[in-house]
PDB file of C-alpha atoms and ligand atoms in Angstrom:
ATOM      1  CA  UNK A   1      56.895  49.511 118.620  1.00 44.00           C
ATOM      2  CA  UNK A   2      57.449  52.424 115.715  1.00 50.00           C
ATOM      3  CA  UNK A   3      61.127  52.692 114.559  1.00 59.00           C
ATOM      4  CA  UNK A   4      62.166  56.327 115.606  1.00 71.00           C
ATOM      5  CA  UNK A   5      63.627  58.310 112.696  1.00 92.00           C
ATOM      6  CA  UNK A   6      66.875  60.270 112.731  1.00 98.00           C
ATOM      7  CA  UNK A   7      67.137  63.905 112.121  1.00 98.00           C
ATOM      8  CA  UNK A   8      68.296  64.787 108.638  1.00 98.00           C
ATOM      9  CA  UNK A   9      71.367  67.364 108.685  1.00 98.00           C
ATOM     10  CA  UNK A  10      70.244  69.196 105.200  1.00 98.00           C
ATOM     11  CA  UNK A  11      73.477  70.342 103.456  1.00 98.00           C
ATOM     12  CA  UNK A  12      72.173  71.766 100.972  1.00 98.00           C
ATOM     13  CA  UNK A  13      70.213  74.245 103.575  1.00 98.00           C
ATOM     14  CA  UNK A  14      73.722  74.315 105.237  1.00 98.00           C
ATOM     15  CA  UNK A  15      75.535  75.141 102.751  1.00 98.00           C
ATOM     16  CA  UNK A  16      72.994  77.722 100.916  1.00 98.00           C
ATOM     17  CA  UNK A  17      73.482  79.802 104.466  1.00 98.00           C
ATOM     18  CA  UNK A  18      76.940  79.797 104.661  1.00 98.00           C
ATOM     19  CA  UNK A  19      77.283  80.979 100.956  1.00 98.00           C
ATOM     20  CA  UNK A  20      75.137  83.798 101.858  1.00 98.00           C
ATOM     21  CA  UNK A  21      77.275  84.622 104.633  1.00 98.00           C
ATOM     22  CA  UNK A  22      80.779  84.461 102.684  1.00 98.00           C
ATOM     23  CA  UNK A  23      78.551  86.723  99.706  1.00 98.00           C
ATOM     24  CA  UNK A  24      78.178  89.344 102.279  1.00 98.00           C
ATOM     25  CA  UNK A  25      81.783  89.333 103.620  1.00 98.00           C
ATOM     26  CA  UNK A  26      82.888  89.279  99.927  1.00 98.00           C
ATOM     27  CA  UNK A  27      80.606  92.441  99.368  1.00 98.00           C
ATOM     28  CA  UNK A  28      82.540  93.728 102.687  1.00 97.00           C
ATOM     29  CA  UNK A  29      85.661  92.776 101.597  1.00 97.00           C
ATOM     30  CA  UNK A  30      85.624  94.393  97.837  1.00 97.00           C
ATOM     31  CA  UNK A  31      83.794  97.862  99.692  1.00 96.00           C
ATOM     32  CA  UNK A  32      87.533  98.008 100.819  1.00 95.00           C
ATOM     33  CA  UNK A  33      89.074  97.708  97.327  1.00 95.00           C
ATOM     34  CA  UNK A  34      89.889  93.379  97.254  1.00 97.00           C
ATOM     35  CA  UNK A  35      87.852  90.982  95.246  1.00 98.00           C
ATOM     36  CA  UNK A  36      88.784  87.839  96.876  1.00 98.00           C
ATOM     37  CA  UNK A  37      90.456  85.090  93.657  1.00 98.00           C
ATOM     38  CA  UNK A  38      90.562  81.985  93.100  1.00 98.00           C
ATOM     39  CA  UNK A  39      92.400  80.196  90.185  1.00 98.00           C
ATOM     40  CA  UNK A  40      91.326  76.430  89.706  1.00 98.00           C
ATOM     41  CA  UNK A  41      93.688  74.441  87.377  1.00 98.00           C
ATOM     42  CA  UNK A  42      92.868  71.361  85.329  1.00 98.00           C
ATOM     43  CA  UNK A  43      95.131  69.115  83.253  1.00 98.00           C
ATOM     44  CA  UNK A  44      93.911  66.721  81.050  1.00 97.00           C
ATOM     45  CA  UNK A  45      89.811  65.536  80.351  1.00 94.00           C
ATOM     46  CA  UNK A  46      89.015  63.608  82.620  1.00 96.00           C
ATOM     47  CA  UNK A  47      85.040  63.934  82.837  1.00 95.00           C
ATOM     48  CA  UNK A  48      84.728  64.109  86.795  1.00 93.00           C
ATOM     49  CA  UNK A  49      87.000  66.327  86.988  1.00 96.00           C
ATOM     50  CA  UNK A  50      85.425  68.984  84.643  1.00 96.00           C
ATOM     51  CA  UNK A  51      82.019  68.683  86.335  1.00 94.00           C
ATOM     52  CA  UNK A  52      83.946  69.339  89.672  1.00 94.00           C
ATOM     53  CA  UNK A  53      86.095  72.606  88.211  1.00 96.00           C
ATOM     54  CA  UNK A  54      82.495  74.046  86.776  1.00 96.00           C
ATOM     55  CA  UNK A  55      81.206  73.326  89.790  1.00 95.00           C
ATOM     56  CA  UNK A  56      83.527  75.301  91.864  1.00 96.00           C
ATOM     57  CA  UNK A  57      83.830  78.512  89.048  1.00 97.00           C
ATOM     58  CA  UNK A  58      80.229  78.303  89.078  1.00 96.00           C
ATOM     59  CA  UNK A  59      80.125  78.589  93.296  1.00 97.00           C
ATOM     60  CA  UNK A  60      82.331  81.272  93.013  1.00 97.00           C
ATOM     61  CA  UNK A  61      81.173  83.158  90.843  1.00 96.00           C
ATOM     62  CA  UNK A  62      77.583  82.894  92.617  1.00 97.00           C
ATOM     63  CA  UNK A  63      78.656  84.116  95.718  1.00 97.00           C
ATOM     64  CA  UNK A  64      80.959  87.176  93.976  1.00 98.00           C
ATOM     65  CA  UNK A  65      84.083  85.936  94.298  1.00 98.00           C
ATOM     66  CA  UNK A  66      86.229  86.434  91.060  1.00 98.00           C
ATOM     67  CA  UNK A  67      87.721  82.713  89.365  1.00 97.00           C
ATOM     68  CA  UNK A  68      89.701  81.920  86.672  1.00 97.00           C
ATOM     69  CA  UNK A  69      89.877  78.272  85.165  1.00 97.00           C
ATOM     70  CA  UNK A  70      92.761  77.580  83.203  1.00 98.00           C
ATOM     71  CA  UNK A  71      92.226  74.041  81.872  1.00 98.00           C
ATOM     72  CA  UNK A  72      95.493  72.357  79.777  1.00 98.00           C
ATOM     73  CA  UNK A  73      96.051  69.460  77.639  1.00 98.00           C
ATOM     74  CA  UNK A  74      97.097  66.090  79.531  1.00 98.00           C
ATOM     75  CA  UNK A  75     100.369  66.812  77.023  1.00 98.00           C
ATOM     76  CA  UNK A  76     101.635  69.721  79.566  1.00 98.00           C
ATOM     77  CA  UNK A  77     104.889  68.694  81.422  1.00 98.00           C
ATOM     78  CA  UNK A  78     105.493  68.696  85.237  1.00 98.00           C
ATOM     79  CA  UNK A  79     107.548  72.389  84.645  1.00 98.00           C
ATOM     80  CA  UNK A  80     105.035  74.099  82.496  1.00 98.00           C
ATOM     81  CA  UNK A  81     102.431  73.477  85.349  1.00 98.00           C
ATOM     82  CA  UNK A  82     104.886  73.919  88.344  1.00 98.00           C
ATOM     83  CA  UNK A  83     105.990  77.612  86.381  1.00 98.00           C
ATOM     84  CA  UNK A  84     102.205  78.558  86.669  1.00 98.00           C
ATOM     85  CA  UNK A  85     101.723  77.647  89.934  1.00 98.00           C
ATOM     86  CA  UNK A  86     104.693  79.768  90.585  1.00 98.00           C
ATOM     87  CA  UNK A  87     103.016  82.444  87.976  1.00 98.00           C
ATOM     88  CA  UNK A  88      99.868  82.063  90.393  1.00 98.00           C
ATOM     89  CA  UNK A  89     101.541  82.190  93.722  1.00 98.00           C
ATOM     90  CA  UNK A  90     102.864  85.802  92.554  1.00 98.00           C
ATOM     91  CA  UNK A  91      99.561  86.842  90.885  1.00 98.00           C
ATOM     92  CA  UNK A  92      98.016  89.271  93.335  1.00 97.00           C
ATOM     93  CA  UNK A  93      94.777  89.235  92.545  1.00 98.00           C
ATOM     94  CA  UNK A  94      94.643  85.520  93.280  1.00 98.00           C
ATOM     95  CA  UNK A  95      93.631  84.289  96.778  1.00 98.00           C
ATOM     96  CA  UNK A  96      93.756  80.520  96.179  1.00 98.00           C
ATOM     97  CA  UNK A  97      94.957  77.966  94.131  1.00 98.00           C
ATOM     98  CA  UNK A  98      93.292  74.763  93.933  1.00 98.00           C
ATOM     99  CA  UNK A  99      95.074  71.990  91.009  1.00 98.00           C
ATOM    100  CA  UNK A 100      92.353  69.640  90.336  1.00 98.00           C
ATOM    101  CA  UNK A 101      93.300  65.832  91.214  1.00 97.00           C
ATOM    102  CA  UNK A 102      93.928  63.318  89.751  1.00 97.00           C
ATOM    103  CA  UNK A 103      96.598  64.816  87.182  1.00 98.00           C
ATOM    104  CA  UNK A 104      97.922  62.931  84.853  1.00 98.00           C
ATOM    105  CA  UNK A 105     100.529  60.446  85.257  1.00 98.00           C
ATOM    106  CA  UNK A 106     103.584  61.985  84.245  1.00 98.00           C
ATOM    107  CA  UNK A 107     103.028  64.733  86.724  1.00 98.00           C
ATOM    108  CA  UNK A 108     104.064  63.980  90.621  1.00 98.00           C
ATOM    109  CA  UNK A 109     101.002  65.444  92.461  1.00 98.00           C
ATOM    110  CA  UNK A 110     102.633  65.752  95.175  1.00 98.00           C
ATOM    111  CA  UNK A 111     105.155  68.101  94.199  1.00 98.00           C
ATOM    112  CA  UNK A 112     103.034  70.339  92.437  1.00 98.00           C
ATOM    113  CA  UNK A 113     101.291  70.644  95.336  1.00 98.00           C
ATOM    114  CA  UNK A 114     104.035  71.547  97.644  1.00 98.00           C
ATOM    115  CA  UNK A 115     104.531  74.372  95.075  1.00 99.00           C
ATOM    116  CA  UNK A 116     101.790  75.925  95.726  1.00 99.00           C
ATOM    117  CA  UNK A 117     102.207  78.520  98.696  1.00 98.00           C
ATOM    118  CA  UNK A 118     100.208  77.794 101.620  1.00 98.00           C
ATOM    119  CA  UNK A 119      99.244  81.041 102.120  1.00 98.00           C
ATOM    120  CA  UNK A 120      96.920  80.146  98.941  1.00 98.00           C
ATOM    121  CA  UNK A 121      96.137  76.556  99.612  1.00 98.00           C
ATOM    122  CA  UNK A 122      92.735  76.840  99.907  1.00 98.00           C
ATOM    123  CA  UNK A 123      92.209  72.749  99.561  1.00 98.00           C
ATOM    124  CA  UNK A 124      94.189  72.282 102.626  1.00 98.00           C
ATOM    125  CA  UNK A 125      96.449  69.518 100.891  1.00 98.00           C
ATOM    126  CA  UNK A 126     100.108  71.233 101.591  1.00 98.00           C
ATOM    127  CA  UNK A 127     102.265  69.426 103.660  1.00 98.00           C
ATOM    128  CA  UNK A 128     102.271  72.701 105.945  1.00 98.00           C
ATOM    129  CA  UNK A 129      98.645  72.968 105.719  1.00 98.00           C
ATOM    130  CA  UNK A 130      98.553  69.734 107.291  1.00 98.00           C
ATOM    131  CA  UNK A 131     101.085  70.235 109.749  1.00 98.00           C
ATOM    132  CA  UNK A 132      99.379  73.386 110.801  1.00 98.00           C
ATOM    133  CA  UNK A 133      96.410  71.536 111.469  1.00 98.00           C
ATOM    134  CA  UNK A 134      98.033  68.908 113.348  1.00 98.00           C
ATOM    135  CA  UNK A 135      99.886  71.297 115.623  1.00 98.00           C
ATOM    136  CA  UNK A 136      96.604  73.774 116.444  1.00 96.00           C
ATOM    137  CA  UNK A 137      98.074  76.260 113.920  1.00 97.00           C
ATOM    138  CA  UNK A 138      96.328  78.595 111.592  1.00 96.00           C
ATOM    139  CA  UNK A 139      96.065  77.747 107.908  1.00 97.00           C
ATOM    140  CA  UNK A 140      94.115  75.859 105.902  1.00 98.00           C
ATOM    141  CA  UNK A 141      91.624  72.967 106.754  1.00 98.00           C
ATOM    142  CA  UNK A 142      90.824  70.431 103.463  1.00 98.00           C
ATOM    143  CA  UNK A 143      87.064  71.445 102.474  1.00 98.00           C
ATOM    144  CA  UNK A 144      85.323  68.199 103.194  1.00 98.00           C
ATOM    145  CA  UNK A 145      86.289  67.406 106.761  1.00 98.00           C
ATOM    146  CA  UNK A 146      86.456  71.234 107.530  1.00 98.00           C
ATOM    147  CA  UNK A 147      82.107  70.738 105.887  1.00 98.00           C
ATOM    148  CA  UNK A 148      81.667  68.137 108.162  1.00 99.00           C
ATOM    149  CA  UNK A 149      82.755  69.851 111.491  1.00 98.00           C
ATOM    150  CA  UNK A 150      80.574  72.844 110.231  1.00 98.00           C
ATOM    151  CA  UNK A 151      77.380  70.122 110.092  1.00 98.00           C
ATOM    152  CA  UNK A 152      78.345  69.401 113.589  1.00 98.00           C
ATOM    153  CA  UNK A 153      78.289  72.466 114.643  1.00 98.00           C
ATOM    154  CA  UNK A 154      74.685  73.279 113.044  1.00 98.00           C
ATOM    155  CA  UNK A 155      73.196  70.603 115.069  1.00 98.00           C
ATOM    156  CA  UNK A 156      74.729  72.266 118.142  1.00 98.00           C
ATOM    157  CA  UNK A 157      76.806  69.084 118.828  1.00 98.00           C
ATOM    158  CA  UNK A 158      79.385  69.299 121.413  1.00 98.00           C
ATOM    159  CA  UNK A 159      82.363  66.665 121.179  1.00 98.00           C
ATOM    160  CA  UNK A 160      84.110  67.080 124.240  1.00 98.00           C
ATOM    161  CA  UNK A 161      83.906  63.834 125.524  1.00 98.00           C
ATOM    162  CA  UNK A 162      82.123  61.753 122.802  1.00 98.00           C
ATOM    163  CA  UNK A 163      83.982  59.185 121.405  1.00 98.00           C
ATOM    164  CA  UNK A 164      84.403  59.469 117.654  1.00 99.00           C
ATOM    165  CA  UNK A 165      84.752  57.028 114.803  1.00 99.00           C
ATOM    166  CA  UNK A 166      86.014  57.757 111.449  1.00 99.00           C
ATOM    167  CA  UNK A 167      86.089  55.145 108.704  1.00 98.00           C
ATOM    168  CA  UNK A 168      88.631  55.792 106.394  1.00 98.00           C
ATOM    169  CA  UNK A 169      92.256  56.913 106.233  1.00 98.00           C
ATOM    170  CA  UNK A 170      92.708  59.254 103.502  1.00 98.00           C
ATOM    171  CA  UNK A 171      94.741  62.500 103.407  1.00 97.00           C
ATOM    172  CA  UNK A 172      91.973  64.504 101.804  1.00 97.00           C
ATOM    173  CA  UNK A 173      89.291  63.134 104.450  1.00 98.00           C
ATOM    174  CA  UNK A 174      89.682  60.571 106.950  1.00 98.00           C
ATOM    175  CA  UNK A 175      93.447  61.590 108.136  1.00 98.00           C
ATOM    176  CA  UNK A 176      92.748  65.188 108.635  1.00 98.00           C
ATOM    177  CA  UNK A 177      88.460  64.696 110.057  1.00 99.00           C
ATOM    178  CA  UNK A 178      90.401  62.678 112.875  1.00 98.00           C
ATOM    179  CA  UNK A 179      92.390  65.865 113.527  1.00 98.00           C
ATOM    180  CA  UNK A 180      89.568  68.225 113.703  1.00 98.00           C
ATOM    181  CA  UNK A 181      87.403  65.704 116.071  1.00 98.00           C
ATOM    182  CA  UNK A 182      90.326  65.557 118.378  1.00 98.00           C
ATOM    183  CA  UNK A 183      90.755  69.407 118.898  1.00 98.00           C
ATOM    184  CA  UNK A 184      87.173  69.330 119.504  1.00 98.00           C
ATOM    185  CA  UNK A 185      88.124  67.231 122.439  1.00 98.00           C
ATOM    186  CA  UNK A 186      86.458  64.089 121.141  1.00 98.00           C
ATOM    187  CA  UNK A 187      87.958  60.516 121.397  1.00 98.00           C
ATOM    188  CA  UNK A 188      89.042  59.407 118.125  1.00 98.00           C
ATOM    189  CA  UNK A 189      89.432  55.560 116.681  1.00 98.00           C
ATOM    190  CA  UNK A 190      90.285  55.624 113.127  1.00 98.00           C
ATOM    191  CA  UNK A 191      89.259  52.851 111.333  1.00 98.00           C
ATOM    192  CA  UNK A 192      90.411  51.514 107.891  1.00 98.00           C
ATOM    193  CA  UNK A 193      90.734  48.128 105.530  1.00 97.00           C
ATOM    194  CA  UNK A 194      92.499  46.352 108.454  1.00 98.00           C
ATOM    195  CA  UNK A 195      90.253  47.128 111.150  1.00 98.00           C
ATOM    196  CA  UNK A 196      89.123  43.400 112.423  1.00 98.00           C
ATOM    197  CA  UNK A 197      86.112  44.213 113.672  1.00 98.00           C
ATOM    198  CA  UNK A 198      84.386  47.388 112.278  1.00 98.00           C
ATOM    199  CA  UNK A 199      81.512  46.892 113.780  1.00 98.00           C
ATOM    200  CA  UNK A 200      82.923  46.564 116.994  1.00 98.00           C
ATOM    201  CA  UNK A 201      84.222  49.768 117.227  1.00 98.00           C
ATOM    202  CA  UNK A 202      81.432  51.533 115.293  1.00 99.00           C
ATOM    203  CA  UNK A 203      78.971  50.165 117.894  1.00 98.00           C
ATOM    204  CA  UNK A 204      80.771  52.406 120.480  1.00 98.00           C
ATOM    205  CA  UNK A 205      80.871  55.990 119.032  1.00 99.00           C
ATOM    206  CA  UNK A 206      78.840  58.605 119.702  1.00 99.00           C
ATOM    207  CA  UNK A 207      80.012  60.194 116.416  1.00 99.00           C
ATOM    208  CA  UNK A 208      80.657  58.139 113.430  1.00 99.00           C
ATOM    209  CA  UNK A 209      81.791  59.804 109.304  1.00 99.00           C
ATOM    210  CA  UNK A 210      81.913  57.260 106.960  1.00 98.00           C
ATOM    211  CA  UNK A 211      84.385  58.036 104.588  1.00 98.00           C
ATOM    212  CA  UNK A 212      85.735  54.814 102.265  1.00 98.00           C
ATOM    213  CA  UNK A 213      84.427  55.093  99.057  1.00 97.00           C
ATOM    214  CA  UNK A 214      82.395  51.974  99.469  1.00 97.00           C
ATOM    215  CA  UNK A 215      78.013  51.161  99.823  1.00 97.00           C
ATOM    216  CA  UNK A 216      76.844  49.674 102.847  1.00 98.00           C
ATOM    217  CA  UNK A 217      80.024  50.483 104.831  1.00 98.00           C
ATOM    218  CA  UNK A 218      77.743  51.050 107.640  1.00 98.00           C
ATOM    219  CA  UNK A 219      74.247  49.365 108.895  1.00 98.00           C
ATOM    220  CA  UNK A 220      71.970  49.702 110.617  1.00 98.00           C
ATOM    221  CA  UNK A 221      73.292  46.689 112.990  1.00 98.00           C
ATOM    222  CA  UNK A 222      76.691  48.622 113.693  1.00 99.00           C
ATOM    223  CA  UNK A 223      75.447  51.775 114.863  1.00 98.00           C
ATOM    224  CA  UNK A 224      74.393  52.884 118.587  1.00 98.00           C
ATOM    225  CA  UNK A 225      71.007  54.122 119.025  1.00 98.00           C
ATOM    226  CA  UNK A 226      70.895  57.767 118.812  1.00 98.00           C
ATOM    227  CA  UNK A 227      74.721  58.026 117.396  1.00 98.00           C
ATOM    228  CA  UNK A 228      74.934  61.018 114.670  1.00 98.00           C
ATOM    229  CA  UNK A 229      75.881  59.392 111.328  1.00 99.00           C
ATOM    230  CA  UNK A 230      77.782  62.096 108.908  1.00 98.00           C
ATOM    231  CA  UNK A 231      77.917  60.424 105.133  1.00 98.00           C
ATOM    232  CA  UNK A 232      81.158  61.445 103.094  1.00 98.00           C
ATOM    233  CA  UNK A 233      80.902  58.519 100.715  1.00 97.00           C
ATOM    234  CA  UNK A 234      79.884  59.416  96.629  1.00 95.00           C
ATOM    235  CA  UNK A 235      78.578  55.998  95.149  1.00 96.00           C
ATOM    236  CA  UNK A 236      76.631  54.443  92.613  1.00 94.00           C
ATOM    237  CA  UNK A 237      73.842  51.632  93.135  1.00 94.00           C
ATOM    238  CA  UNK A 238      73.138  48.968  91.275  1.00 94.00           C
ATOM    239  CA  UNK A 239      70.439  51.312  89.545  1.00 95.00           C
ATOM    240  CA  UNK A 240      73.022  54.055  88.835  1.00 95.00           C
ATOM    241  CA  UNK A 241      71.480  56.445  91.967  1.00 95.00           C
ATOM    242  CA  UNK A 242      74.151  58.218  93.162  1.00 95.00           C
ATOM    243  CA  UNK A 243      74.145  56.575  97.338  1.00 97.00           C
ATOM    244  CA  UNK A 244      76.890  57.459 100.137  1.00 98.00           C
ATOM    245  CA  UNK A 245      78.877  54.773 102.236  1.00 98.00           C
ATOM    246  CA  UNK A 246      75.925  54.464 104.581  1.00 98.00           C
ATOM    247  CA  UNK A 247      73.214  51.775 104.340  1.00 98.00           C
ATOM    248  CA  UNK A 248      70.648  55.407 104.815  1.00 98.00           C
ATOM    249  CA  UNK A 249      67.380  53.189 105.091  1.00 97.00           C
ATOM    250  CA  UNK A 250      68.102  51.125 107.727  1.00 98.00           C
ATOM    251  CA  UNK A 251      70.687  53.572 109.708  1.00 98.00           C
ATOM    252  CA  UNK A 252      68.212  56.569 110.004  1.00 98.00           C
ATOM    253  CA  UNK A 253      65.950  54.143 111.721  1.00 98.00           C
ATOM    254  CA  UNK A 254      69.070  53.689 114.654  1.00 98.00           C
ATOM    255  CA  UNK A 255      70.814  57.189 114.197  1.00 98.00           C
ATOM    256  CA  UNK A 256      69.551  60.184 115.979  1.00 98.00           C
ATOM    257  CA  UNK A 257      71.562  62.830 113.328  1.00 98.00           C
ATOM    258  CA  UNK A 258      72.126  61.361 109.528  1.00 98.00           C
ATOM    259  CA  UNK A 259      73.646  63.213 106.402  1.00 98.00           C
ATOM    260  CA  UNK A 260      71.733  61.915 103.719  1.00 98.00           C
ATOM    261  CA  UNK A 261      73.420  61.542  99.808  1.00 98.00           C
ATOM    262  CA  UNK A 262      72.983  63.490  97.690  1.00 97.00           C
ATOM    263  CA  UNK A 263      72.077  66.873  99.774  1.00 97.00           C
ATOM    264  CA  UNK A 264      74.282  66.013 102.772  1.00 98.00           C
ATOM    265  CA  UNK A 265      78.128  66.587 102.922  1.00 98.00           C
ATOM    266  CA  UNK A 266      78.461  67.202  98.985  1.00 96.00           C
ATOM    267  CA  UNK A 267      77.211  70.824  99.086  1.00 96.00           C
ATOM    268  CA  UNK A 268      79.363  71.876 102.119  1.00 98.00           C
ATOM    269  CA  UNK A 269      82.890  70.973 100.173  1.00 97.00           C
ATOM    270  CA  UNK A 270      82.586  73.771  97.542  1.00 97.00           C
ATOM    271  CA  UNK A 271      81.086  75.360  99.983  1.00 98.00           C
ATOM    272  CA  UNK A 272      84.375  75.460 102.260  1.00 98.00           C
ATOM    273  CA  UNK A 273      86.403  76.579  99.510  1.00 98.00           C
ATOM    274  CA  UNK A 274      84.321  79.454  99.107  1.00 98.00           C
ATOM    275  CA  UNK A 275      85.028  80.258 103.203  1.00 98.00           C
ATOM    276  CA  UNK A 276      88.493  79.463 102.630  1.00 98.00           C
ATOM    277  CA  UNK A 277      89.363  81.630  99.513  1.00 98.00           C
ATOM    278  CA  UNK A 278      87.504  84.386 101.396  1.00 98.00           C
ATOM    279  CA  UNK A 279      89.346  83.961 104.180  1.00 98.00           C
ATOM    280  CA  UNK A 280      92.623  84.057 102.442  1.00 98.00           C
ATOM    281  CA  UNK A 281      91.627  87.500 101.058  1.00 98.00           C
ATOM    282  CA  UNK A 282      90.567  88.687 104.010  1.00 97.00           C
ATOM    283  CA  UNK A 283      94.253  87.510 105.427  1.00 97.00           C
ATOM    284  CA  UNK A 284      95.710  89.527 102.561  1.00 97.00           C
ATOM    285  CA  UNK A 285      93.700  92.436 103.154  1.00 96.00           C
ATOM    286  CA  UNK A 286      94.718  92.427 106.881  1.00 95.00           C
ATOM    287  CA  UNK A 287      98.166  92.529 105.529  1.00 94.00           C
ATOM    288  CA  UNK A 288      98.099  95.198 103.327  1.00 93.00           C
ATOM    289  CA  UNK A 289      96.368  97.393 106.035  1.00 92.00           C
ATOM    290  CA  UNK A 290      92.535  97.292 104.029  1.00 87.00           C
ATOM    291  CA  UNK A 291      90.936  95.670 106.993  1.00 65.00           C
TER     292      UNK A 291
HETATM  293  N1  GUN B   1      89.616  65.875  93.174  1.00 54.67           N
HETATM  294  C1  GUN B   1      88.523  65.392  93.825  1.00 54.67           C
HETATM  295  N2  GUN B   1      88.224  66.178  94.883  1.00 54.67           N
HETATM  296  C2  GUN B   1      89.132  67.177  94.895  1.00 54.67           C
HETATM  297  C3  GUN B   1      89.335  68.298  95.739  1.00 54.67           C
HETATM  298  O1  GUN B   1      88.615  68.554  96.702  1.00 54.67           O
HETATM  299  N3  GUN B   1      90.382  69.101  95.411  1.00 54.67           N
HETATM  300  C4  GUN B   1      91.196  68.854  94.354  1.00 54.67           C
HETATM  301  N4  GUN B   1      92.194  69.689  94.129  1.00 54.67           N
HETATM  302  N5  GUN B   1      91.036  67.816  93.558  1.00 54.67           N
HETATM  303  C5  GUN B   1      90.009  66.983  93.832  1.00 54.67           C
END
């Protein structure tokens, strides 16, 4: 008997649509007299964090939205970065405001982000940004859960009913992915460091994202034939080859849907922030009677 292979979900492909589409209601949106902005803010060097910021100027940019990057020494204080998020929350020609994480330690993340107003959150990480999303409310999904739903959707998947399994408990992924699976009408078992038996639960879903932050999370062995497998994880091997959460050899033998890494849900979270900086614009635009 030949091992059936799962169907890749290409997010790169994904994600090089939907940037087309958010180029043309940019184009749309500036025919009206609004260029849709986004202001990314980064404190201190660390490395990751600058590829990330060039990343997302670079996205922008691409798809014709206008960006600014103001980058600042690690040396700023919690008030001279709060006072431009404030300078930035009154800056009309700015759509969305995304502070880079982590920031340094003298800084209270969490405050600065509460700053920001959520009619500009375009990462989704407000405290009303997440309350809107827990209540059915419109604002602001976080970009890499908000990615995954869209890979669902490419495949055609319908949730209602399926029972759902997300690894991981995080505010940025896991937390708010259970949220989205659930208004989808999906039956969701979150799973975390002091789940007893992972594979237990894993072995029952229909629908499974793997978001930890750890190889080999999931196997082959733990997953149902046919299950789709979405792959939020950003690892190293032991060679240094960047590798996801998922064990992808031996799981795209069992899986019938598998985000591979790199290609799979990587692309789609600039990508979101692209759809939800437009979308803030095209809120603003509403609002000032352009649309
Ligand atoms: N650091 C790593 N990922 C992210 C992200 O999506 N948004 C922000 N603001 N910081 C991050």
């Amino acid at each position: 008997m030949t091992a059936s292979s799962a169907q890749i979900i290409d997010g790169n492909a994904l994600a090089a649509q939907l940037r087309g589409d958010v180029a043309r209601r940019t184009t749309a949106l500036k025919d009206r007299g609004l260029t849709p902005g986004l202001a990314v803010v980064l404190v201190g060097d660390n490395q990751a964090s600058q590829v990330y910021v060039r990343n997302k100027v670079k996205a922008c940019t691409d798809a014709g939205l206008h960006s600014v990057l103001e980058k600042y020494e690690a040396t700023m204080t919690e008030a001279e970065l709060l006072a431009r998020v404030d300078a930035l929350n009154n800056d009309p020609g700015i759509h969305g405001i995304l502070v880079q994480l982590p920031l340094p330690a003298h800084i209270d993340a969490h405050k600065v982000i509460e700053a920001i107003s959520p009619a500009k959150d375009v990462d989704g990480f407000h405290v009303a940004s997440a309350g809107a999303l827990m209540v059915g409310q419109p604002g602001f999904w976080p970009c890499t859960p908000y990615g995954c739903m869209k890979m669902l959707e490419s495949i055609g998947y319908n949730l209602r009913g399926k029972h759902a399994v997300v690894i991981g408990r995080s505010n940025i992924v896991g937390k708010p992915m259970a949220m989205m699976l659930l208004q989808q009408n999906a039956t969701v078992t979150i799973c975390h460091s002091a789940t007893p038996d992972l594979k237990a639960m894993t072995l029952q879903a229909d629908v499974i994202v793997a978001a930890v932050g750890k190889r080999n999370v999931l196997t082959a062995d733990m997953v149902k034939p046919g299950a789709v497998v979405i792959d939020v994880g950003m690892n190293r091997d032991d060679a240094g080859k960047l590798c996801g959460d998922v064990d992808f050899a031996g799981v795209s033998q069992v899986a019938g849907h598998i985000t591979p890494v790199p290609g799979g849900v990587g692309p789609m979270t600039i990508t979101m922030l692209l759809v939800n900086t437009l979308e803030a614009a095209e809120r603003d635009a509403a609002q000032r009677g352009l649309a």
